[in-house]
């Protein structure tokens, strides 16, 4: 995502990879205007600021946690914590959540945040959102106000995953009087508000003077959008930006070896880089062909070649912060001979497949390695770069017009994407969906076991191939502190960022 990422991002896809540069489609500013402002370079500019109508990870990356907040949030350890709800309770049967809202919270349009807004926001996901991620709210039977600062949400069945889903974009709280133009004028309760948006260039966030919580140290944040990683690096080297939010080409890190000027930050993320196979059409309707692809990929070599070794091998649609995570790379070890035999058995030797790839640096570099390795076992993949996000989302994500693709899915805990036969994977396995449902609606202590079984089934069925887990890899000015080491949610967390010294 498709951030998810790509927003599904990472999609629920990684649209939130970064780049910045001087004079390359990016910002014209030569650096921060004051000691409490920050400039962050990004790639994959959001086409809109409305994540209720626009897929991809770039929109929540820029707005969730900065402009918008939810009733709950996820911390750096992946735990759910109260946010706009100062506390909450879950009923013994797991079907009712009662949220006690903070008082004195205001939206940036001046309206007070009340239980009416919380009910409105939850109902709006169910009634008005058109995106696939909104289906996570289907479990809600009703949301109702019990008083101005108390909301009761009743589920139609117990759900262990719904509260966590409320930490993502579907849990964002909106003003009843502030949704007329979300694409250009987002209204939220967060520590920042939109000051400027210049298409093809930047989004500027100003500190929200009426913020209910601890005021951010930064008075202004500029998110600069650029077209290529080389330009981003030049901007960082010449002081045009202060932070490279996601390093596109890890081999370029040597350019930032001056520890008096730069720091490299590397943590974990929820971005599984998925080699997607269209399960609904030939040749990937045949499980043997999908298995052949998995055996054909030398994942360690791929990460070394395309990411200079920066990427964790996982073999599953889960990240180490998920309670049910286990390393499944051993289920399909590199075995080109077995791959060739499976292709022969399936009658797919010499077959040519359409490999439609978003024109993101990490995706293109991985795709080139995949093409080479598949070619060695007798499967020819022809790369067609697609502009991201618009064309990739239209052709691959929405229409599923592809054979192979590759994208980083940044949505946290996204096993559910394979339970939807209409999702672009087009994977349809009732047993898999049953395991997820049992894990979600059963006893909390059984959730991990059921989800682990589901992940194993998904891997064994070769529904896709998981190339690696994207690291949260950043370069920052030496004087910047408080950047989130681990990417655990969909937003770029700016709340704790501050300067210790301006170079």
Short mmCIF file of C-alpha atoms in Angstrom, two decimals:
data_model
loop_
_atom_site.label_atom_id
_atom_site.label_comp_id
_atom_site.label_asym_id
_atom_site.label_seq_id
_atom_site.Cartn_x
_atom_site.Cartn_y
_atom_site.Cartn_z
CA UNK A 1 0.00 0.00 0.00
CA UNK A 2 -0.60 0.53 -1.19
CA UNK A 3 2.59 3.65 3.72
CA UNK A 4 0.20 0.45 2.61
CA UNK A 5 2.29 1.24 0.47
CA UNK A 6 1.84 2.52 -1.18
CA UNK A 7 -0.70 3.74 1.03
CA UNK A 8 -1.75 0.31 0.31
CA UNK A 9 1.21 1.72 0.46
CA UNK A 10 2.83 0.79 0.39
CA UNK A 11 -2.39 0.55 -1.10
CA UNK A 12 -2.37 0.06 1.85
CA UNK A 13 0.98 0.55 -0.14
CA UNK A 14 4.34 2.27 0.19
CA UNK A 15 3.62 5.57 -1.47
CA UNK A 16 5.59 7.16 1.29
CA UNK A 17 9.11 6.61 0.05
CA UNK A 18 11.18 9.74 -0.15
CA UNK A 19 13.17 11.93 -2.40
CA UNK A 20 14.14 15.53 -2.57
CA UNK A 21 16.26 17.85 -4.65
CA UNK A 22 17.11 21.32 -5.75
CA UNK A 23 15.68 22.15 -9.14
CA UNK A 24 14.36 18.67 -9.92
CA UNK A 25 10.67 19.07 -9.47
CA UNK A 26 11.09 19.78 -5.79
CA UNK A 27 11.16 22.67 -3.42
CA UNK A 28 12.97 25.87 -4.14
CA UNK A 29 13.82 26.67 -0.55
CA UNK A 30 17.51 26.45 0.32
CA UNK A 31 16.80 25.18 3.81
CA UNK A 32 14.84 25.81 6.99
CA UNK A 33 13.85 29.40 7.69
CA UNK A 34 14.24 29.16 11.45
CA UNK A 35 15.63 26.94 14.18
CA UNK A 36 12.25 25.38 14.88
CA UNK A 37 11.32 24.42 11.31
CA UNK A 38 12.11 21.21 9.46
CA UNK A 39 12.21 20.18 5.81
CA UNK A 40 11.62 16.51 4.92
CA UNK A 41 12.14 15.06 1.46
CA UNK A 42 9.56 12.62 0.08
CA UNK A 43 8.71 10.74 -3.11
CA UNK A 44 5.19 9.78 -4.23
CA UNK A 45 3.33 12.99 -3.64
CA UNK A 46 -0.29 12.41 -2.64
CA UNK A 47 -2.71 13.14 -5.45
CA UNK A 48 -5.15 14.45 -2.84
CA UNK A 49 -5.15 15.08 0.89
CA UNK A 50 -8.35 13.09 1.34
CA UNK A 51 -7.57 9.50 2.37
CA UNK A 52 -11.29 8.73 2.55
CA UNK A 53 -11.41 8.77 -1.27
CA UNK A 54 -7.76 8.36 -2.33
CA UNK A 55 -5.83 5.10 -1.98
CA UNK A 56 -2.13 4.84 -1.26
CA UNK A 57 0.12 5.45 1.70
CA UNK A 58 1.25 8.96 0.77
CA UNK A 59 -1.92 10.64 2.06
CA UNK A 60 -1.95 9.24 5.61
CA UNK A 61 1.83 9.58 5.71
CA UNK A 62 1.46 13.34 5.35
CA UNK A 63 -1.66 13.83 7.45
CA UNK A 64 -2.28 11.05 10.00
CA UNK A 65 -0.90 11.95 13.41
CA UNK A 66 0.01 15.44 12.26
CA UNK A 67 -3.35 16.85 11.09
CA UNK A 68 -5.66 13.98 12.01
CA UNK A 69 -5.84 11.96 15.20
CA UNK A 70 -7.86 8.95 16.28
CA UNK A 71 -9.44 7.80 19.51
CA UNK A 72 -6.42 5.53 19.94
CA UNK A 73 -2.89 5.33 18.57
CA UNK A 74 -0.11 2.77 18.31
CA UNK A 75 3.18 3.35 20.13
CA UNK A 76 6.72 2.46 19.03
CA UNK A 77 6.34 -1.01 20.53
CA UNK A 78 3.18 -1.66 18.49
CA UNK A 79 0.83 -1.35 21.48
CA UNK A 80 -2.52 0.42 21.35
CA UNK A 81 -2.67 3.52 23.56
CA UNK A 82 -5.44 6.09 24.23
CA UNK A 83 -5.30 9.37 22.30
CA UNK A 84 -8.48 11.44 21.81
CA UNK A 85 -10.08 8.94 24.14
CA UNK A 86 -8.41 9.40 27.51
CA UNK A 87 -9.45 5.84 28.35
CA UNK A 88 -11.64 3.03 27.04
CA UNK A 89 -13.18 -0.25 28.20
CA UNK A 90 -14.02 -3.46 26.39
CA UNK A 91 -16.95 -5.55 27.52
CA UNK A 92 -16.43 -9.13 28.69
CA UNK A 93 -18.07 -10.53 25.55
CA UNK A 94 -15.72 -8.48 23.35
CA UNK A 95 -18.55 -6.77 21.47
CA UNK A 96 -18.78 -3.37 23.13
CA UNK A 97 -16.17 -0.62 23.47
CA UNK A 98 -16.82 2.47 25.55
CA UNK A 99 -14.58 5.47 24.84
CA UNK A 100 -14.29 8.37 27.27
CA UNK A 101 -13.24 11.39 25.26
CA UNK A 102 -10.88 14.16 26.29
CA UNK A 103 -12.48 17.49 27.02
CA UNK A 104 -11.31 20.77 25.61
CA UNK A 105 -10.21 19.34 22.25
CA UNK A 106 -10.85 21.56 19.24
CA UNK A 107 -10.63 21.06 15.50
CA UNK A 108 -8.56 23.46 13.45
CA UNK A 109 -11.81 25.04 12.19
CA UNK A 110 -12.58 26.05 15.79
CA UNK A 111 -15.31 23.47 16.41
CA UNK A 112 -15.21 21.46 19.63
CA UNK A 113 -14.56 17.73 19.33
CA UNK A 114 -17.43 15.82 20.93
CA UNK A 115 -19.05 12.41 20.89
CA UNK A 116 -21.19 13.55 17.96
CA UNK A 117 -18.04 13.92 15.84
CA UNK A 118 -16.77 10.49 16.88
CA UNK A 119 -20.06 8.84 15.90
CA UNK A 120 -20.10 10.84 12.66
CA UNK A 121 -16.55 9.73 11.80
CA UNK A 122 -17.21 6.03 12.41
CA UNK A 123 -20.51 6.10 10.53
CA UNK A 124 -18.88 7.93 7.64
CA UNK A 125 -16.38 5.10 7.11
CA UNK A 126 -19.24 2.64 6.88
CA UNK A 127 -21.48 4.76 4.66
CA UNK A 128 -19.32 7.04 2.54
CA UNK A 129 -15.81 5.62 2.19
CA UNK A 130 -15.29 3.75 -1.09
CA UNK A 131 -11.85 2.33 -0.37
CA UNK A 132 -11.12 -1.33 0.38
CA UNK A 133 -9.52 -0.50 3.71
CA UNK A 134 -12.91 0.72 4.95
CA UNK A 135 -14.10 -2.89 5.11
CA UNK A 136 -12.32 -3.17 8.44
CA UNK A 137 -15.22 -1.13 9.84
CA UNK A 138 -17.83 -3.66 8.65
CA UNK A 139 -17.65 -5.37 12.03
CA UNK A 140 -19.27 -2.31 13.66
CA UNK A 141 -22.99 -2.67 14.24
CA UNK A 142 -23.52 0.83 15.61
CA UNK A 143 -21.77 3.75 17.24
CA UNK A 144 -23.78 5.89 19.62
CA UNK A 145 -23.32 8.87 21.90
CA UNK A 146 -24.15 8.29 25.56
CA UNK A 147 -23.19 11.85 26.54
CA UNK A 148 -21.14 14.65 25.01
CA UNK A 149 -17.86 12.96 25.87
CA UNK A 150 -18.71 9.26 25.85
CA UNK A 151 -19.15 6.98 22.83
CA UNK A 152 -20.29 3.37 22.83
CA UNK A 153 -19.40 1.20 19.84
CA UNK A 154 -21.17 -2.13 19.46
CA UNK A 155 -19.73 -4.76 17.15
CA UNK A 156 -21.82 -7.38 15.37
CA UNK A 157 -19.34 -10.00 16.61
CA UNK A 158 -16.28 -9.98 18.85
CA UNK A 159 -13.20 -8.68 17.06
CA UNK A 160 -9.67 -8.79 18.39
CA UNK A 161 -8.37 -6.68 15.51
CA UNK A 162 -10.88 -3.84 15.33
CA UNK A 163 -9.32 -1.67 18.04
CA UNK A 164 -5.93 -1.91 16.33
CA UNK A 165 -7.54 -0.97 13.02
CA UNK A 166 -8.81 2.17 14.74
CA UNK A 167 -5.18 3.32 15.03
CA UNK A 168 -5.01 3.50 11.22
CA UNK A 169 -6.66 5.94 8.83
CA UNK A 170 -10.13 4.45 9.32
CA UNK A 171 -10.02 5.63 12.94
CA UNK A 172 -9.32 9.29 12.11
CA UNK A 173 -11.73 11.74 13.72
CA UNK A 174 -13.39 14.36 11.50
CA UNK A 175 -15.37 17.50 12.26
CA UNK A 176 -19.02 17.30 11.25
CA UNK A 177 -18.59 20.81 9.86
CA UNK A 178 -15.20 20.26 8.24
CA UNK A 179 -15.53 17.61 5.52
CA UNK A 180 -16.69 19.68 2.56
CA UNK A 181 -13.23 19.88 0.92
CA UNK A 182 -10.93 17.32 2.52
CA UNK A 183 -8.86 16.98 -0.66
CA UNK A 184 -7.54 20.52 -0.29
CA UNK A 185 -8.53 21.65 3.22
CA UNK A 186 -8.18 18.90 5.83
CA UNK A 187 -9.61 19.68 9.26
CA UNK A 188 -8.37 17.72 12.26
CA UNK A 189 -7.42 17.90 15.93
CA UNK A 190 -3.71 17.20 15.49
CA UNK A 191 -0.59 19.14 16.50
CA UNK A 192 -0.25 20.63 13.00
CA UNK A 193 -2.54 22.23 10.44
CA UNK A 194 -2.21 22.68 6.70
CA UNK A 195 -0.58 26.00 5.80
CA UNK A 196 0.19 25.50 2.12
CA UNK A 197 0.02 22.91 -0.60
CA UNK A 198 1.88 23.44 -3.87
CA UNK A 199 1.27 20.58 -6.28
CA UNK A 200 4.42 18.94 -7.58
CA UNK A 201 6.43 20.66 -4.89
CA UNK A 202 5.51 20.74 -1.23
CA UNK A 203 3.06 20.50 1.63
CA UNK A 204 3.67 22.91 4.50
CA UNK A 205 2.36 22.22 8.00
CA UNK A 206 2.22 24.86 10.72
CA UNK A 207 2.04 24.24 14.45
CA UNK A 208 -1.59 24.16 15.64
CA UNK A 209 -1.70 26.90 18.29
CA UNK A 210 -4.91 25.51 19.78
CA UNK A 211 -3.68 21.92 20.06
CA UNK A 212 -5.04 20.16 23.15
CA UNK A 213 -1.84 18.21 23.91
CA UNK A 214 1.83 18.99 24.31
CA UNK A 215 2.79 21.50 21.64
CA UNK A 216 5.28 20.17 19.08
CA UNK A 217 8.74 21.68 19.20
CA UNK A 218 8.59 22.44 15.49
CA UNK A 219 6.62 25.50 14.36
CA UNK A 220 6.73 24.50 10.69
CA UNK A 221 7.32 21.30 8.71
CA UNK A 222 7.78 21.28 4.96
CA UNK A 223 7.24 18.01 3.14
CA UNK A 224 9.06 18.32 -0.18
CA UNK A 225 8.26 16.01 -3.07
CA UNK A 226 10.84 15.19 -5.72
CA UNK A 227 11.20 12.95 -8.71
CA UNK A 228 14.36 10.91 -8.15
CA UNK A 229 16.65 9.66 -5.43
CA UNK A 230 19.76 11.34 -6.84
CA UNK A 231 18.14 14.74 -6.61
CA UNK A 232 17.03 13.97 -3.09
CA UNK A 233 20.56 13.15 -2.04
CA UNK A 234 21.87 16.33 -3.61
CA UNK A 235 19.30 18.33 -1.70
CA UNK A 236 20.37 16.71 1.54
CA UNK A 237 24.04 17.34 0.82
CA UNK A 238 23.47 21.01 -0.06
CA UNK A 239 21.13 21.79 2.84
CA UNK A 240 17.92 21.95 0.84
CA UNK A 241 16.29 19.45 3.21
CA UNK A 242 17.01 18.34 6.76
CA UNK A 243 15.74 14.75 6.58
CA UNK A 244 15.55 12.04 3.94
CA UNK A 245 12.54 10.16 5.21
CA UNK A 246 13.15 6.87 3.42
CA UNK A 247 16.44 6.15 1.71
CA UNK A 248 15.69 5.00 -1.83
CA UNK A 249 19.14 3.68 -2.72
CA UNK A 250 21.01 2.34 0.34
CA UNK A 251 24.24 2.20 -1.63
CA UNK A 252 24.15 6.00 -1.56
CA UNK A 253 24.63 6.08 2.21
CA UNK A 254 28.37 6.45 1.72
CA UNK A 255 27.67 10.01 0.59
CA UNK A 256 26.52 10.77 4.13
CA UNK A 257 29.51 9.32 5.98
CA UNK A 258 30.46 12.68 7.53
CA UNK A 259 29.21 12.09 11.07
CA UNK A 260 29.78 15.73 11.94
CA UNK A 261 26.99 16.63 9.50
CA UNK A 262 24.74 13.59 9.13
CA UNK A 263 23.21 10.71 11.02
CA UNK A 264 21.79 7.50 9.56
CA UNK A 265 18.76 6.09 11.39
CA UNK A 266 17.70 2.51 10.73
CA UNK A 267 14.78 0.80 12.40
CA UNK A 268 11.96 -1.59 11.57
CA UNK A 269 8.82 -1.00 9.58
CA UNK A 270 5.56 -2.70 8.64
CA UNK A 271 6.38 -2.49 4.92
CA UNK A 272 6.41 -5.95 3.39
CA UNK A 273 7.81 -5.70 -0.15
CA UNK A 274 5.50 -8.09 -1.97
CA UNK A 275 6.09 -9.74 -5.33
CA UNK A 276 2.42 -9.92 -6.28
CA UNK A 277 1.10 -12.66 -8.53
CA UNK A 278 -2.36 -12.40 -10.07
CA UNK A 279 -3.98 -15.55 -8.69
CA UNK A 280 -6.99 -15.18 -11.01
CA UNK A 281 -5.32 -15.57 -14.40
CA UNK A 282 -2.82 -17.75 -16.16
CA UNK A 283 -0.17 -18.75 -15.56
CA UNK A 284 -0.48 -17.88 -11.85
CA UNK A 285 -3.83 -19.57 -11.39
CA UNK A 286 -1.70 -22.70 -11.25
CA UNK A 287 -0.19 -23.09 -7.79
CA UNK A 288 2.82 -24.86 -9.30
CA UNK A 289 3.77 -21.72 -11.22
CA UNK A 290 3.47 -19.59 -8.10
CA UNK A 291 5.61 -22.10 -6.23
CA UNK A 292 8.15 -22.02 -9.04
CA UNK A 293 8.46 -18.26 -8.68
CA UNK A 294 9.12 -18.58 -4.96
CA UNK A 295 11.79 -21.25 -5.47
CA UNK A 296 13.37 -19.19 -8.26
CA UNK A 297 14.02 -16.11 -6.11
CA UNK A 298 17.32 -15.91 -4.25
CA UNK A 299 16.07 -13.46 -1.64
CA UNK A 300 19.39 -12.89 0.04
CA UNK A 301 21.04 -12.03 -3.26
CA UNK A 302 18.12 -9.80 -4.18
CA UNK A 303 18.46 -7.76 -1.00
CA UNK A 304 22.22 -7.51 -1.41
CA UNK A 305 21.91 -6.44 -5.04
CA UNK A 306 18.92 -4.10 -4.87
CA UNK A 307 19.17 -2.80 -1.30
CA UNK A 308 22.87 -3.12 -0.42
CA UNK A 309 21.81 -5.61 2.25
CA UNK A 310 19.28 -3.32 3.95
CA UNK A 311 16.15 -5.44 4.27
CA UNK A 312 14.97 -8.29 6.49
CA UNK A 313 13.95 -11.62 4.95
CA UNK A 314 10.52 -12.63 6.26
CA UNK A 315 8.73 -15.04 3.87
CA UNK A 316 5.33 -13.94 5.18
CA UNK A 317 2.76 -11.13 5.17
CA UNK A 318 3.74 -10.06 8.68
CA UNK A 319 6.38 -7.98 10.39
CA UNK A 320 8.29 -8.80 13.61
CA UNK A 321 6.08 -6.40 15.59
CA UNK A 322 3.04 -8.59 14.86
CA UNK A 323 2.33 -11.07 17.68
CA UNK A 324 1.87 -13.92 15.18
CA UNK A 325 5.04 -13.25 13.21
CA UNK A 326 7.40 -16.12 12.47
CA UNK A 327 10.18 -16.32 9.91
CA UNK A 328 8.82 -18.41 7.02
CA UNK A 329 11.73 -17.96 4.61
CA UNK A 330 12.67 -21.62 5.01
CA UNK A 331 9.39 -22.81 3.48
CA UNK A 332 10.63 -21.90 0.00
CA UNK A 333 14.43 -22.01 -0.05
CA UNK A 334 16.23 -20.96 -3.20
CA UNK A 335 16.05 -23.99 -5.52
CA UNK A 336 16.17 -23.13 -9.25
CA UNK A 337 16.09 -26.81 -10.27
CA UNK A 338 12.82 -27.34 -8.44
CA UNK A 339 11.49 -24.13 -10.00
CA UNK A 340 12.32 -25.38 -13.50
CA UNK A 341 10.63 -28.72 -12.85
CA UNK A 342 7.47 -27.07 -11.50
CA UNK A 343 7.26 -24.81 -14.56
CA UNK A 344 7.71 -27.84 -16.81
CA UNK A 345 5.03 -29.79 -14.96
CA UNK A 346 2.65 -26.84 -15.32
CA UNK A 347 3.42 -26.39 -19.01
CA UNK A 348 4.66 -22.85 -18.35
CA UNK A 349 8.24 -23.19 -19.63
CA UNK A 350 9.17 -20.22 -21.78
CA UNK A 351 6.00 -18.34 -20.86
CA UNK A 352 6.12 -14.54 -21.04
CA UNK A 353 4.33 -12.59 -18.27
CA UNK A 354 3.46 -8.92 -17.87
CA UNK A 355 5.40 -7.38 -14.98
CA UNK A 356 3.78 -4.01 -14.25
CA UNK A 357 5.91 -2.16 -11.71
CA UNK A 358 5.44 1.23 -10.03
CA UNK A 359 8.21 3.63 -11.05
CA UNK A 360 9.60 3.77 -7.54
CA UNK A 361 13.35 3.20 -7.12
CA UNK A 362 13.07 0.30 -4.65
CA UNK A 363 10.43 -1.43 -6.80
CA UNK A 364 12.30 -1.02 -10.07
CA UNK A 365 15.59 -2.25 -8.62
CA UNK A 366 13.92 -5.32 -7.09
CA UNK A 367 12.01 -6.01 -10.32
CA UNK A 368 15.22 -6.10 -12.35
CA UNK A 369 16.67 -8.78 -10.08
CA UNK A 370 13.41 -10.75 -10.20
CA UNK A 371 13.41 -10.65 -14.01
CA UNK A 372 16.97 -12.00 -14.10
CA UNK A 373 16.28 -14.80 -11.63
CA UNK A 374 13.01 -15.86 -13.27
CA UNK A 375 14.71 -15.87 -16.64
CA UNK A 376 17.26 -18.37 -15.33
CA UNK A 377 14.48 -20.91 -14.68
CA UNK A 378 12.58 -20.35 -17.93
CA UNK A 379 9.96 -17.70 -17.11
CA UNK A 380 10.27 -14.45 -19.05
CA UNK A 381 8.96 -11.33 -17.29
CA UNK A 382 8.70 -8.07 -19.23
CA UNK A 383 8.84 -4.96 -17.06
CA UNK A 384 6.41 -2.15 -17.75
CA UNK A 385 7.01 0.84 -15.46
CA UNK A 386 3.82 2.57 -14.32
CA UNK A 387 3.66 6.09 -12.91
CA UNK A 388 2.98 5.92 -9.19
CA UNK A 389 0.54 6.43 -7.64
CA UNK A 390 -2.06 7.21 -10.34
CA UNK A 391 -1.40 4.64 -13.06
CA UNK A 392 -0.30 1.82 -10.77
CA UNK A 393 -3.36 2.25 -8.58
CA UNK A 394 -5.64 2.40 -11.60
CA UNK A 395 -4.22 -0.48 -13.61
CA UNK A 396 -2.89 -2.90 -10.98
CA UNK A 397 -4.57 -2.13 -7.68
CA UNK A 398 -8.06 -1.33 -8.97
CA UNK A 399 -8.33 -3.30 -12.22
CA UNK A 400 -5.91 -6.16 -11.41
CA UNK A 401 -4.61 -5.89 -14.99
CA UNK A 402 -1.24 -7.49 -14.41
CA UNK A 403 0.54 -10.81 -14.08
CA UNK A 404 3.33 -9.77 -11.71
CA UNK A 405 3.93 -6.61 -9.73
CA UNK A 406 5.97 -5.47 -6.75
CA UNK A 407 5.00 -2.98 -4.05
CA UNK A 408 5.63 -2.38 -0.36
CA UNK A 409 2.49 -2.82 1.73
CA UNK A 410 2.88 -0.54 4.71
CA UNK A 411 -0.48 -1.05 6.37
CA UNK A 412 0.12 -2.67 9.76
CA UNK A 413 -1.29 -6.13 10.41
CA UNK A 414 -2.50 -6.58 6.84
CA UNK A 415 -3.10 -10.33 6.57
CA UNK A 416 -6.72 -9.40 5.83
CA UNK A 417 -5.78 -8.20 2.33
CA UNK A 418 -5.51 -11.82 1.16
CA UNK A 419 -8.91 -12.71 2.62
CA UNK A 420 -10.67 -10.47 0.09
CA UNK A 421 -10.97 -12.17 -3.35
CA UNK A 422 -11.63 -8.73 -4.85
CA UNK A 423 -8.30 -7.34 -3.65
CA UNK A 424 -5.73 -7.03 -6.42
CA UNK A 425 -4.00 -10.29 -5.42
CA UNK A 426 -7.24 -12.05 -6.46
CA UNK A 427 -6.45 -14.78 -3.95
CA UNK A 428 -9.52 -16.82 -3.05
CA UNK A 429 -9.12 -19.46 -0.34
CA UNK A 430 -12.10 -19.96 2.00
CA UNK A 431 -9.96 -21.86 4.49
CA UNK A 432 -7.62 -18.89 4.81
CA UNK A 433 -10.51 -16.50 5.33
CA UNK A 434 -11.98 -18.89 7.91
CA UNK A 435 -8.76 -18.95 9.93
CA UNK A 436 -8.62 -15.15 9.99
CA UNK A 437 -12.24 -14.91 11.07
CA UNK A 438 -11.68 -17.44 13.85
CA UNK A 439 -8.62 -15.55 15.03
CA UNK A 440 -10.40 -12.22 15.01
CA UNK A 441 -13.69 -13.27 16.61
CA UNK A 442 -12.41 -15.92 19.03
CA UNK A 443 -10.83 -15.56 22.42
CA UNK A 444 -7.96 -13.02 22.45
CA UNK A 445 -5.55 -15.71 23.59
CA UNK A 446 -6.37 -17.76 20.46
CA UNK A 447 -5.82 -14.92 17.99
CA UNK A 448 -2.08 -15.41 17.60
CA UNK A 449 -2.34 -19.15 16.95
CA UNK A 450 -5.05 -18.77 14.30
CA UNK A 451 -3.26 -15.94 12.53
CA UNK A 452 -0.02 -17.90 12.57
CA UNK A 453 -1.82 -20.83 10.97
CA UNK A 454 -3.25 -18.47 8.36
CA UNK A 455 0.17 -17.00 7.56
CA UNK A 456 1.61 -20.50 7.12
CA UNK A 457 -1.25 -21.47 4.79
CA UNK A 458 -0.76 -18.30 2.77
CA UNK A 459 2.94 -19.01 2.43
CA UNK A 460 2.49 -22.68 1.54
CA UNK A 461 -0.12 -21.72 -1.07
CA UNK A 462 2.41 -19.30 -2.62
CA UNK A 463 -0.27 -16.63 -2.87
CA UNK A 464 2.58 -14.15 -3.38
CA UNK A 465 6.28 -13.92 -2.65
CA UNK A 466 7.62 -11.70 0.12
CA UNK A 467 10.94 -10.29 -1.05
CA UNK A 468 11.92 -8.56 2.19
CA UNK A 469 10.74 -6.23 4.92
CA UNK A 470 11.54 -2.62 4.14
CA UNK A 471 13.67 -1.05 6.88
CA UNK A 472 12.80 2.37 8.24
CA UNK A 473 15.97 3.93 6.86
CA UNK A 474 16.52 7.68 7.13
CA UNK A 475 19.29 10.23 6.83
CA UNK A 476 19.04 13.35 8.95
CA UNK A 477 21.01 16.42 9.87
CA UNK A 478 23.18 15.68 12.89
CA UNK A 479 21.22 18.21 14.96
CA UNK A 480 17.78 16.65 14.41
CA UNK A 481 16.46 14.52 17.28
CA UNK A 482 13.24 12.66 18.05
CA UNK A 483 12.64 11.07 14.64
CA UNK A 484 10.68 7.81 14.92
CA UNK A 485 13.18 4.94 14.71
CA UNK A 486 10.47 2.38 13.91
CA UNK A 487 7.67 2.94 11.43
CA UNK A 488 4.72 1.38 13.26
CA UNK A 489 1.74 3.31 11.88
CA UNK A 490 0.71 4.99 8.67
CA UNK A 491 1.68 8.55 9.55
CA UNK A 492 5.12 10.17 9.69
CA UNK A 493 5.36 10.92 13.40
CA UNK A 494 6.55 14.51 13.86
CA UNK A 495 5.35 15.03 17.42
CA UNK A 496 8.69 14.48 19.14
CA UNK A 497 11.02 15.89 16.49
CA UNK A 498 13.22 18.80 17.55
CA UNK A 499 16.60 20.40 16.97
CA UNK A 500 19.43 19.96 19.41
CA UNK A 501 21.82 22.07 17.34
CA UNK A 502 21.48 23.75 13.94
CA UNK A 503 24.52 23.08 11.73
#
